[in-house]
mmCIF file of C-alpha atoms in Angstrom:
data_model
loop_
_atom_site.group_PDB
_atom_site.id
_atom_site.type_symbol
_atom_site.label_atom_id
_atom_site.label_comp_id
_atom_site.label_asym_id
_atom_site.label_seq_id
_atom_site.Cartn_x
_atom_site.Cartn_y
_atom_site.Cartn_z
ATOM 1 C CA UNK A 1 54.010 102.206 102.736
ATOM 2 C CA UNK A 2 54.956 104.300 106.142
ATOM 3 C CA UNK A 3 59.022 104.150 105.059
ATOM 4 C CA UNK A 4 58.003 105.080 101.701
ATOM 5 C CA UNK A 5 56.506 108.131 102.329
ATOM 6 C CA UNK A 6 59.132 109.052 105.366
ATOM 7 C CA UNK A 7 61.631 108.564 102.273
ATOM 8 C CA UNK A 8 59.653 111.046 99.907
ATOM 9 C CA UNK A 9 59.354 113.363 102.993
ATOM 10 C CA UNK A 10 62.946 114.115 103.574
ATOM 11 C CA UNK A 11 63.364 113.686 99.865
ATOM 12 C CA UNK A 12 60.606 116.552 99.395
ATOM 13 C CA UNK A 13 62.294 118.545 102.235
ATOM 14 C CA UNK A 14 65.860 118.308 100.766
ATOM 15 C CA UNK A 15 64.086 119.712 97.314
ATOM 16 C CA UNK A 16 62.700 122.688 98.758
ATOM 17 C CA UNK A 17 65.723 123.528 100.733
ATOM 18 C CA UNK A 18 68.034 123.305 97.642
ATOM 19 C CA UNK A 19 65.713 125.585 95.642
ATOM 20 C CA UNK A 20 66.208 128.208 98.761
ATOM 21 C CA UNK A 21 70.019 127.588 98.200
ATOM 22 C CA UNK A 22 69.274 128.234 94.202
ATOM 23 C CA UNK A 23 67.582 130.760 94.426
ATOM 24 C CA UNK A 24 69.622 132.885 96.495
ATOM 25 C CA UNK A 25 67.463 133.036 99.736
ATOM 26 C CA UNK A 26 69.909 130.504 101.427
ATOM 27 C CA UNK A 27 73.889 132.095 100.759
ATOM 28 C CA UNK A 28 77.016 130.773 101.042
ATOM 29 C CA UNK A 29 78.688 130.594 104.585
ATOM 30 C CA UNK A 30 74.796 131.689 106.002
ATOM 31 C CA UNK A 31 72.754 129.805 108.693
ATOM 32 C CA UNK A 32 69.418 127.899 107.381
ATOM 33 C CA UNK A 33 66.989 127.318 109.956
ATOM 34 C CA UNK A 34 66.498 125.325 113.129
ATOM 35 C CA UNK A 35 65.802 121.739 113.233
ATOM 36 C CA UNK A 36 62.901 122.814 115.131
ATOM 37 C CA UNK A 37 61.799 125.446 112.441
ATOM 38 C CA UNK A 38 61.920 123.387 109.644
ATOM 39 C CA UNK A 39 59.963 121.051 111.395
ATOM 40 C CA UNK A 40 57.419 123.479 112.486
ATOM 41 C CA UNK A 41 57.632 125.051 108.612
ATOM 42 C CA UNK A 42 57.385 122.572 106.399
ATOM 43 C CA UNK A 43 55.201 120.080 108.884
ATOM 44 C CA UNK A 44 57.300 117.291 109.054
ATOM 45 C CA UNK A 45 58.946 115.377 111.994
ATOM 46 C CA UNK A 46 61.897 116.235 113.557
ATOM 47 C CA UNK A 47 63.141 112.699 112.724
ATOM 48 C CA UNK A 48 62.649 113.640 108.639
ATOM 49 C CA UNK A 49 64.370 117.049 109.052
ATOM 50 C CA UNK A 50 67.797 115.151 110.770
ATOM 51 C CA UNK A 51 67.899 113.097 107.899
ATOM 52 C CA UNK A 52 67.499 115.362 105.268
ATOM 53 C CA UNK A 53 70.683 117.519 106.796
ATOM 54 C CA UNK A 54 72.446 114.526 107.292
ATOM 55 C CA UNK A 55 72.243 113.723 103.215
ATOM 56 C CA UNK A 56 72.802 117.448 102.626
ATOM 57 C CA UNK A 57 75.859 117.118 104.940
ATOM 58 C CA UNK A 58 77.493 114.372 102.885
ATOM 59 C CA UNK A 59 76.243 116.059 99.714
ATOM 60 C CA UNK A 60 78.716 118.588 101.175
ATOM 61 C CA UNK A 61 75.704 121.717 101.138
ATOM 62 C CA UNK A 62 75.608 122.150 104.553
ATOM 63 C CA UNK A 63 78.158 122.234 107.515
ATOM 64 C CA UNK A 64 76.213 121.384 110.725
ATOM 65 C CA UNK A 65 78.162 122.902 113.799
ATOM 66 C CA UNK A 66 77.122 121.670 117.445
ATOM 67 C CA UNK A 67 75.953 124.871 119.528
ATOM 68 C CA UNK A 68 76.647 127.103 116.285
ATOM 69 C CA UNK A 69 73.892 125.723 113.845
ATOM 70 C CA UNK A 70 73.779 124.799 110.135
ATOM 71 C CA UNK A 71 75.578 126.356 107.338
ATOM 72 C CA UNK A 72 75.363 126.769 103.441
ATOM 73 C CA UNK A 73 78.524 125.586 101.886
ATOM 74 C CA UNK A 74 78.915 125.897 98.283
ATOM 75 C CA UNK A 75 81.573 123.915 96.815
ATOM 76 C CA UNK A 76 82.342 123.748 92.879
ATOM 77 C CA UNK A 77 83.060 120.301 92.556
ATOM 78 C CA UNK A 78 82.246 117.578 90.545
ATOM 79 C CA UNK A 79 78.917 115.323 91.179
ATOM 80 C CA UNK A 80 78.544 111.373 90.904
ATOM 81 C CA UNK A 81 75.483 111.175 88.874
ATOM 82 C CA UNK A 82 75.265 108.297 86.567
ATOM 83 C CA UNK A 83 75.436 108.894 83.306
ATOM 84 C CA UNK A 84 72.320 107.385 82.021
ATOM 85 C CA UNK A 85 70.842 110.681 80.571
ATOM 86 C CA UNK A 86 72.264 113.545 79.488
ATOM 87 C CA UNK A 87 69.951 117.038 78.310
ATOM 88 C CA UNK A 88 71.484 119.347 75.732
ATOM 89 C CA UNK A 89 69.955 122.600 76.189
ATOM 90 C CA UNK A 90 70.009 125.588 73.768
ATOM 91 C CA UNK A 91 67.973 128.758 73.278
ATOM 92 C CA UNK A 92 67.400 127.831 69.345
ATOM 93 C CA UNK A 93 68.709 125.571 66.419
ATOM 94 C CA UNK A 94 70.408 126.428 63.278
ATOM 95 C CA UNK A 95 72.057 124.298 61.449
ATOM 96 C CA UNK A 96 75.299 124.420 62.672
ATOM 97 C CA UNK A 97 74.058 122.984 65.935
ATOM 98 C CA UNK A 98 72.015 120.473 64.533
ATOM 99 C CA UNK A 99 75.068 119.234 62.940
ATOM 100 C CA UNK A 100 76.311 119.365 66.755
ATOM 101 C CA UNK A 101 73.544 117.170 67.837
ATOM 102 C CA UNK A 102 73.815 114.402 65.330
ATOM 103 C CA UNK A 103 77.537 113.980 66.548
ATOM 104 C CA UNK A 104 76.800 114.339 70.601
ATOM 105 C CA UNK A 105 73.641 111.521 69.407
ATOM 106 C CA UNK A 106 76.207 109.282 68.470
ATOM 107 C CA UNK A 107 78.120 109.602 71.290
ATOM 108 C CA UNK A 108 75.647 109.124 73.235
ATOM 109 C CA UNK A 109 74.288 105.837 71.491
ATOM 110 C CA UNK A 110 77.571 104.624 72.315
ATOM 111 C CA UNK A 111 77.926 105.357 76.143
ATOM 112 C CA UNK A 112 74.665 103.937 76.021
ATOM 113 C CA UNK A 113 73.230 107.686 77.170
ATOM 114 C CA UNK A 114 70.213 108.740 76.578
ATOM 115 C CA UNK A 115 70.031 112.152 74.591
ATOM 116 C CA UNK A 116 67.264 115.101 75.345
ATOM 117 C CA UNK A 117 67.353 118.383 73.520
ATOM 118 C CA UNK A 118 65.887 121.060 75.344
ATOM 119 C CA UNK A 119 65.290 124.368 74.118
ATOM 120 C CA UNK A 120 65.662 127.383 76.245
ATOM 121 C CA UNK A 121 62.219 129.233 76.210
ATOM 122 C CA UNK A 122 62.533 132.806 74.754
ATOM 123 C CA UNK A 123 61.411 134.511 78.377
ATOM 124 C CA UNK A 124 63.571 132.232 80.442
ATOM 125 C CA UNK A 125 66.729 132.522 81.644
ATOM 126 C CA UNK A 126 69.543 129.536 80.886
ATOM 127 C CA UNK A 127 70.035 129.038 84.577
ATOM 128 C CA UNK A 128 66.608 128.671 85.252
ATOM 129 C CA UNK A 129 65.983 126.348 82.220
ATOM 130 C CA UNK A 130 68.678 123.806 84.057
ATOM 131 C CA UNK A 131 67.291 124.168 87.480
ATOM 132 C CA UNK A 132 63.822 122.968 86.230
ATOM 133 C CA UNK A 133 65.717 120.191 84.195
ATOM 134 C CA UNK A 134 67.456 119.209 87.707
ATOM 135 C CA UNK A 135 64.072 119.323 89.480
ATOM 136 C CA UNK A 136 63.118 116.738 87.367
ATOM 137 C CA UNK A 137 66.221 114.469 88.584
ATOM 138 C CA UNK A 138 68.363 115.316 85.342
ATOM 139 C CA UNK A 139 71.596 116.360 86.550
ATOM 140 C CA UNK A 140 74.216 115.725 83.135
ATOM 141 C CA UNK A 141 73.513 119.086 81.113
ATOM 142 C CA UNK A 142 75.897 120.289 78.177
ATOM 143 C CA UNK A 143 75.148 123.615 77.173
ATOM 144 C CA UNK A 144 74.400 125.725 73.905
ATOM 145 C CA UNK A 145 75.106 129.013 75.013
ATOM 146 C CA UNK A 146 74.551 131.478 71.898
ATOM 147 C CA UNK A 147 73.612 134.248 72.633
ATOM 148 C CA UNK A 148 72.039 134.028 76.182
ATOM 149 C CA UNK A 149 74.200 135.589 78.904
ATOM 150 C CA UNK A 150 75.894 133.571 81.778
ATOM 151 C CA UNK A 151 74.963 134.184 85.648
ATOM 152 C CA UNK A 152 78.086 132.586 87.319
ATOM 153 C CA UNK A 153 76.949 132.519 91.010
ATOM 154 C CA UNK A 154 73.817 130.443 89.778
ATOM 155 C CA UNK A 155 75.964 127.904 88.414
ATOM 156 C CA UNK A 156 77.729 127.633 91.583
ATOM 157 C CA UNK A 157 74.788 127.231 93.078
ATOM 158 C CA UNK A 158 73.575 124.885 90.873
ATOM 159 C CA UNK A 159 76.815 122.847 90.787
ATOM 160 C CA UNK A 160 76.189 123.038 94.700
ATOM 161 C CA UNK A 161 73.054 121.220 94.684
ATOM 162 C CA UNK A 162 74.185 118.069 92.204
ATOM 163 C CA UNK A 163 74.630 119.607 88.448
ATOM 164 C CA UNK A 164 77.021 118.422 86.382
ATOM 165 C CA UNK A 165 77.733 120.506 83.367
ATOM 166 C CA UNK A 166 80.066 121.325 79.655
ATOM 167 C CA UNK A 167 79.573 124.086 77.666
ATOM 168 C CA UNK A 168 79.829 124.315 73.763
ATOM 169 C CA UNK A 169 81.430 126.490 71.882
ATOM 170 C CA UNK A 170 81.556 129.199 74.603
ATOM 171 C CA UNK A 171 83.835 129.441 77.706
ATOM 172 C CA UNK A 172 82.196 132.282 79.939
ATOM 173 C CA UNK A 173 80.321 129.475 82.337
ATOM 174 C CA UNK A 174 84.579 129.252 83.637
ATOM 175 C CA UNK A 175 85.427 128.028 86.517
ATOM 176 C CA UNK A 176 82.054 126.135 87.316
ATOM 177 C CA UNK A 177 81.555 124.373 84.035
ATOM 178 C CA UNK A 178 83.926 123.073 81.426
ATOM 179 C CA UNK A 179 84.083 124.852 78.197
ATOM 180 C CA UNK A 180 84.747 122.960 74.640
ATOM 181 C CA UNK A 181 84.951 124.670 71.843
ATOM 182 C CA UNK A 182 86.539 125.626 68.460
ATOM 183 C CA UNK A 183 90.274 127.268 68.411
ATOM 184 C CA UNK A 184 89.324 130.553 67.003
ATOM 185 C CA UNK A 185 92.469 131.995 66.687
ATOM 186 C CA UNK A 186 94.098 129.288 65.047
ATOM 187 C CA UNK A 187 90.720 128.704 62.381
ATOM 188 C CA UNK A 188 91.145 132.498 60.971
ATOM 189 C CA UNK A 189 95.219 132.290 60.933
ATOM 190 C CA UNK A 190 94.481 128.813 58.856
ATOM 191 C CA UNK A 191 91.648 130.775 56.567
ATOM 192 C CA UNK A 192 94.456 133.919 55.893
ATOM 193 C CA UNK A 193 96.937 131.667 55.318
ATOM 194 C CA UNK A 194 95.194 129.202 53.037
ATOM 195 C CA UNK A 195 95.495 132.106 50.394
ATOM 196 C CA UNK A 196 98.559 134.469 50.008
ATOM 197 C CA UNK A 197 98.771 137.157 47.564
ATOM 198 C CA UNK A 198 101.376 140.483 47.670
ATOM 199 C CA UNK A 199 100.495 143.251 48.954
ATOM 200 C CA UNK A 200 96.723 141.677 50.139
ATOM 201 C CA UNK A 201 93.771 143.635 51.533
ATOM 202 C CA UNK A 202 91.758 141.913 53.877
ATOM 203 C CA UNK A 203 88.622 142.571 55.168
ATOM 204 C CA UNK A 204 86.574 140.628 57.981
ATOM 205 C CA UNK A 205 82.503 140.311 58.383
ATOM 206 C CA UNK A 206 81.129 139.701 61.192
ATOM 207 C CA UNK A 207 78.400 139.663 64.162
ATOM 208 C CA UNK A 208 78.196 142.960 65.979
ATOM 209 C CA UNK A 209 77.089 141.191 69.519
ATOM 210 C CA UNK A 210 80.425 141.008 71.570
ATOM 211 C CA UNK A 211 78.651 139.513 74.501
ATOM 212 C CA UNK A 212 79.394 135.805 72.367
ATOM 213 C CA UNK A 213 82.654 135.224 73.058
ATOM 214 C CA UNK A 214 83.175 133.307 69.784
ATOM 215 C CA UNK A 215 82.042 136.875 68.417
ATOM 216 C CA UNK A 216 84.744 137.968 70.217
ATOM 217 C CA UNK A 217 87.284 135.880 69.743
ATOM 218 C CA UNK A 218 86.947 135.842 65.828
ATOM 219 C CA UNK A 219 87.812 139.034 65.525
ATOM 220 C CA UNK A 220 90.027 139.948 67.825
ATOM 221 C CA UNK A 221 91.921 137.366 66.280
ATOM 222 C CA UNK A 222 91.574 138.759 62.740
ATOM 223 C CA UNK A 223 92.518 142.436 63.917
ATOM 224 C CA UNK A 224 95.886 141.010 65.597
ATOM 225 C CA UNK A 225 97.212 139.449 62.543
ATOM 226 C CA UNK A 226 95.630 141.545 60.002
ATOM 227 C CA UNK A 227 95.951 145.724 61.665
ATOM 228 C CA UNK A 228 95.312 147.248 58.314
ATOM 229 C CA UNK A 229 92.183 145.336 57.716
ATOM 230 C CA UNK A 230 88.991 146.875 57.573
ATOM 231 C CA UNK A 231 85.703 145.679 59.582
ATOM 232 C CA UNK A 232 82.145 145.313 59.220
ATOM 233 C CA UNK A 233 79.888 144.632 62.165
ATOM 234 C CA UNK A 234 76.416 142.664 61.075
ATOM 235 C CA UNK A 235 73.475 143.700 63.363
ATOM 236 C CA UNK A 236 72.960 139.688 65.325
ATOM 237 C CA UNK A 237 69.556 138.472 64.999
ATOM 238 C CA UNK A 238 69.428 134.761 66.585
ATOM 239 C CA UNK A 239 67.666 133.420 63.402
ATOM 240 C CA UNK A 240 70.702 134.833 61.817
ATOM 241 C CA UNK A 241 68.527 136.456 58.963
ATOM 242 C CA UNK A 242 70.692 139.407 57.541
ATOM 243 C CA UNK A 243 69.117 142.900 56.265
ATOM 244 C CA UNK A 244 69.576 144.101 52.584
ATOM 245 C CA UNK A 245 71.033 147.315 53.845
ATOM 246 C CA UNK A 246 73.707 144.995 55.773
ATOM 247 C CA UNK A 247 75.010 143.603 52.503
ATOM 248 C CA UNK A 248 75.089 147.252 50.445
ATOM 249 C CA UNK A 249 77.652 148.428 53.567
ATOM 250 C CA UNK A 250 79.571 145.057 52.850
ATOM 251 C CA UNK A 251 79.372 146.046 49.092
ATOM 252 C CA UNK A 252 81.006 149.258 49.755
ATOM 253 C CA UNK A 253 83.621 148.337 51.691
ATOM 254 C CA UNK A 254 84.681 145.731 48.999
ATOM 255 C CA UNK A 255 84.817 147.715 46.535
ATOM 256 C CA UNK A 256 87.383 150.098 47.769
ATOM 257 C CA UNK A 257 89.475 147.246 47.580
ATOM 258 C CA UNK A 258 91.881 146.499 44.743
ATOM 259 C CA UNK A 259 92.084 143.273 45.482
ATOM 260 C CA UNK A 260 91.670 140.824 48.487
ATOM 261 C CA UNK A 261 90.043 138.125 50.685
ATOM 262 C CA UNK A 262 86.828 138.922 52.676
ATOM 263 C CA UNK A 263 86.901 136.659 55.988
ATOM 264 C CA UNK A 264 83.702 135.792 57.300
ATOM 265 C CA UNK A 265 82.835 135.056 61.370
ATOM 266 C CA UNK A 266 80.071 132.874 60.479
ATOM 267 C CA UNK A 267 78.411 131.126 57.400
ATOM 268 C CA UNK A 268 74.817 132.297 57.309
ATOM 269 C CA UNK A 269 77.564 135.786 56.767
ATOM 270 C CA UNK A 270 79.194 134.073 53.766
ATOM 271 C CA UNK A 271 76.408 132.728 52.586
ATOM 272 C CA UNK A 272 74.638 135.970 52.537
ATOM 273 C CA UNK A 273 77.449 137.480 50.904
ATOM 274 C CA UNK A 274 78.020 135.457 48.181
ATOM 275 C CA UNK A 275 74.019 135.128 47.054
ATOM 276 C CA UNK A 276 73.896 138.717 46.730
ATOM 277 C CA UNK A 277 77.231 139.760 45.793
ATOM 278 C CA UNK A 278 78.434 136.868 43.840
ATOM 279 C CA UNK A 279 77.762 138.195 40.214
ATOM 280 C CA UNK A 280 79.801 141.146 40.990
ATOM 281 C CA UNK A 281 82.669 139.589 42.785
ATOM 282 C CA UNK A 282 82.969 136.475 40.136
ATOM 283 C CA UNK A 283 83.073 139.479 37.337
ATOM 284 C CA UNK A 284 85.955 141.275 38.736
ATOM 285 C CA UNK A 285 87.693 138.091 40.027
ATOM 286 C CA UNK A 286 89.882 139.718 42.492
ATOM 287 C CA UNK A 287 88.089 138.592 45.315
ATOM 288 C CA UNK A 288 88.516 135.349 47.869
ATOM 289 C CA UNK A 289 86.069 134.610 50.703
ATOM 290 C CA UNK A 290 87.376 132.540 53.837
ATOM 291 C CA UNK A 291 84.420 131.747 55.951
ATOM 292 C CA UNK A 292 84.394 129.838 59.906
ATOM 293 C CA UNK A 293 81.942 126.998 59.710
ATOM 294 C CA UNK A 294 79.992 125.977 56.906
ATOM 295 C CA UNK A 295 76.886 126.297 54.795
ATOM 296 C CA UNK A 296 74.621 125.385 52.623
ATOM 297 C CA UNK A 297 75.011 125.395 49.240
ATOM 298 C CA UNK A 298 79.172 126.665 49.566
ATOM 299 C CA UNK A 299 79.613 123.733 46.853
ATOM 300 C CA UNK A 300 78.874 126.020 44.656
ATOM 301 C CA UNK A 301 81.684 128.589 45.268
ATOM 302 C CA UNK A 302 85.158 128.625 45.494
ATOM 303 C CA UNK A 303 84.850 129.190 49.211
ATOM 304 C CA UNK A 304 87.598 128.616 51.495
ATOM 305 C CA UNK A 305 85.930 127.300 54.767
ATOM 306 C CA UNK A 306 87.000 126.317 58.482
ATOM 307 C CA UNK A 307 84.574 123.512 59.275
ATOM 308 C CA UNK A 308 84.716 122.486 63.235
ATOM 309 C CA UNK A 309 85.755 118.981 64.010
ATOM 310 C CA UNK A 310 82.566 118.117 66.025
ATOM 311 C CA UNK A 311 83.201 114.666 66.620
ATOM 312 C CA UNK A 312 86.029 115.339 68.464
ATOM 313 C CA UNK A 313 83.952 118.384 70.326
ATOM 314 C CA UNK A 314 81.171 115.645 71.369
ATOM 315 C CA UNK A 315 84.052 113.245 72.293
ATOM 316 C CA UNK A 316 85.477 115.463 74.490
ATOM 317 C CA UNK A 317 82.635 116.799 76.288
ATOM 318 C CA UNK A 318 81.712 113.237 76.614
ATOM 319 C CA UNK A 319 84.909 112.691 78.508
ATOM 320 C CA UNK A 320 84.564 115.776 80.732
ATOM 321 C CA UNK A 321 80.903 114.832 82.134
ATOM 322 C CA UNK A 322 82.185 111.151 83.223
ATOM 323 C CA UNK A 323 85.284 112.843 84.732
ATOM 324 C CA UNK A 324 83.068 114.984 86.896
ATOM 325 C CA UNK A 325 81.197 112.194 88.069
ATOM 326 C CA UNK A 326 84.124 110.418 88.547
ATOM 327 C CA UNK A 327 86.757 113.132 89.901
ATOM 328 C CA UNK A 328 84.432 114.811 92.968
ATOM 329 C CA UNK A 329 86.231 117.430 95.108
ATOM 330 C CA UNK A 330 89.065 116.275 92.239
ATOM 331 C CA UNK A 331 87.750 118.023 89.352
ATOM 332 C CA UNK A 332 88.577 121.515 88.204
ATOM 333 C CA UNK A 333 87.217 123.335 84.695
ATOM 334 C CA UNK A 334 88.972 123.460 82.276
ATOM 335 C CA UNK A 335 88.642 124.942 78.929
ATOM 336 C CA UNK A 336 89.641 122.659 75.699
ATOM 337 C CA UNK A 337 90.373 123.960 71.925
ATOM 338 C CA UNK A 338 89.276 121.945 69.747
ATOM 339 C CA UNK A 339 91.049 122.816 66.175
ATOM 340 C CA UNK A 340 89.254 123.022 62.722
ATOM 341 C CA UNK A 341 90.101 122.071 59.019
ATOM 342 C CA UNK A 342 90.472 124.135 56.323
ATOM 343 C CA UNK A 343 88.369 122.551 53.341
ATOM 344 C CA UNK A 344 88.435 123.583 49.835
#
């Protein structure tokens, strides 16, 4: 009973002083206190405090210097935790990510892994969401971002202190986590080229947040290959719900066109689009939509659609988790495309 509670001391002791180092209090490159100090601080024996440094010091947190104290060192490496749970963490679900989770599920079932969604609490921050997940000894985490924004030097830190951790469909967690998601560029080349017509107008639809990068990415890559095309921004709502007044500006701009293909950054967009505009756009039949990712009920238009391959996505990030665990001081983050498939 005595070397059980010793253990939980310097296991308690190590906690607190990593949530100093997460929260900011303890820095990079800064002295932490005196042996003596902690002792006298957080009541415990001078014996506990040793060996708590002494795990932090092969942990690689802490450089202990004789005559020049203890330092913070935070190092972005890879972490050996076993892979026997893994928490995916988002800040809602739609169903493009629920598609996401049936694939990472299977993954999972095969690694023998078990799977925990989390969702990101509306007041709380993303990096605080994964601290309290790795207060709770859960250290595999692969990441939803949407729309939530990324604090990098907290995922150092956290990275510091044991996390191991992929993000989806984002890349802005770089160089601390890996990013996996869908070649952008390449799905809306694939959705202008799946239809050709002379002298084509194009137009593109989407999201007006450019803090997503796949927000971003979508239509930068639409304005470098198509300079003459027009734009239209859609105020972003998480729940994705789009305003009547939304789809009238849409109407407009498609109706200055003669002819052309309307290219869509996200399907809730095409979906909303073709509902309400559908009975003009079939009527005049000079119209094509192209849309990234799918939706429901695009079965019953003729849609062109870039659906993500997100098997290979959960594959992948799969791979990258055991190769931090594996790889240690080794591993660097990488970012991996991932390319979709143009269906209809």
């Amino acid at each position: 009973m005595g070397n059980e509670m010793n253990e939980l001391r310097y296991l308690d002791l190590k906690n607190a002083l990593c949530e100093k180092i997460y929260e900011g209090i303890y820095k990079d490159g800064k002295k932490i206190p005196s042996e003596r100090q902690l002792s006298t601080d957080y009541e415990v024996s001078r014996i506990t405090v040793r060996k708590t440094l002494e795990l932090m010091e092969k942990e690689n947190l802490i450089v202990r210097e004789v005559g020049n104290g203890t330092r913070v060192t935070l190092k972005n490496y890879g972490n050996a935790n076993p892979l026997d749970v893994v928490a995916l963490t988002a800040p809602s679900r739609n169903p493009f990510f629920a598609n996401f989770i049936a694939e990472f599920q299977k993954q999972a079932w095969e690694k023998n892994t078990l799977l925990l969604y989390v969702e990101v609490p509306e007041r709380a921050t993303l990096e605080d969401c994964l601290y309290r997940l790795y207060t709770r000894n859960i250290r595999n985490v692969v990441v939803w971002q949407d729309d939530q924004t990324v604090d990098r030097e907290k995922l150092l830190r956290l990275r510091s202190i044991g996390m191991n951790m992929v993000f989806f469909d984002a890349d802005d967690a770089l160089p601390y986590a890996d990013a996996v998601f869908l070649d952008n560029v390449d799905a809306v080349k694939s959705l202008l080229k799946s239809v050709e017509f002379p002298g084509e107008n194009y137009l593109y639809v989407g999201w007006d947040n450019r803090s997503i990068s796949n927000v971003r990415k979508r239509e930068a890559a639409f304005t470098e290959n198509c300079p003459d095309g027009g734009v239209v921004r859609i105020p972003w709502r998480r729940d994705r719900k789009i305003e009547e007044e939304s789809v009238k500006r849409v109407k407009k701009e498609i109706q200055k066109m003669p002819q052309g293909m309307i290219v869509c950054g996200a399907g809730e967009i095409a979906q909303r689009i073709l509902e309400s505009l559908w009975e003009m756009m079939s009527q005049e039949k000079k119209y094509i939509i192209g849309t990234i990712d799918d939706f429901d009920g695009s079965d019953r238009y003729p849609v062109k659609v870039c659906v993500q391959n997100l098997r290979e996505s959960a594959r992948k990030i799969y791979q990258r988790l055991e190769e931090q665990s594996e790889l240690g001081s080794g591993w660097k983050a990488e970012s991996y495309l991932i390319r979709g498939e143009i269906i209809k």
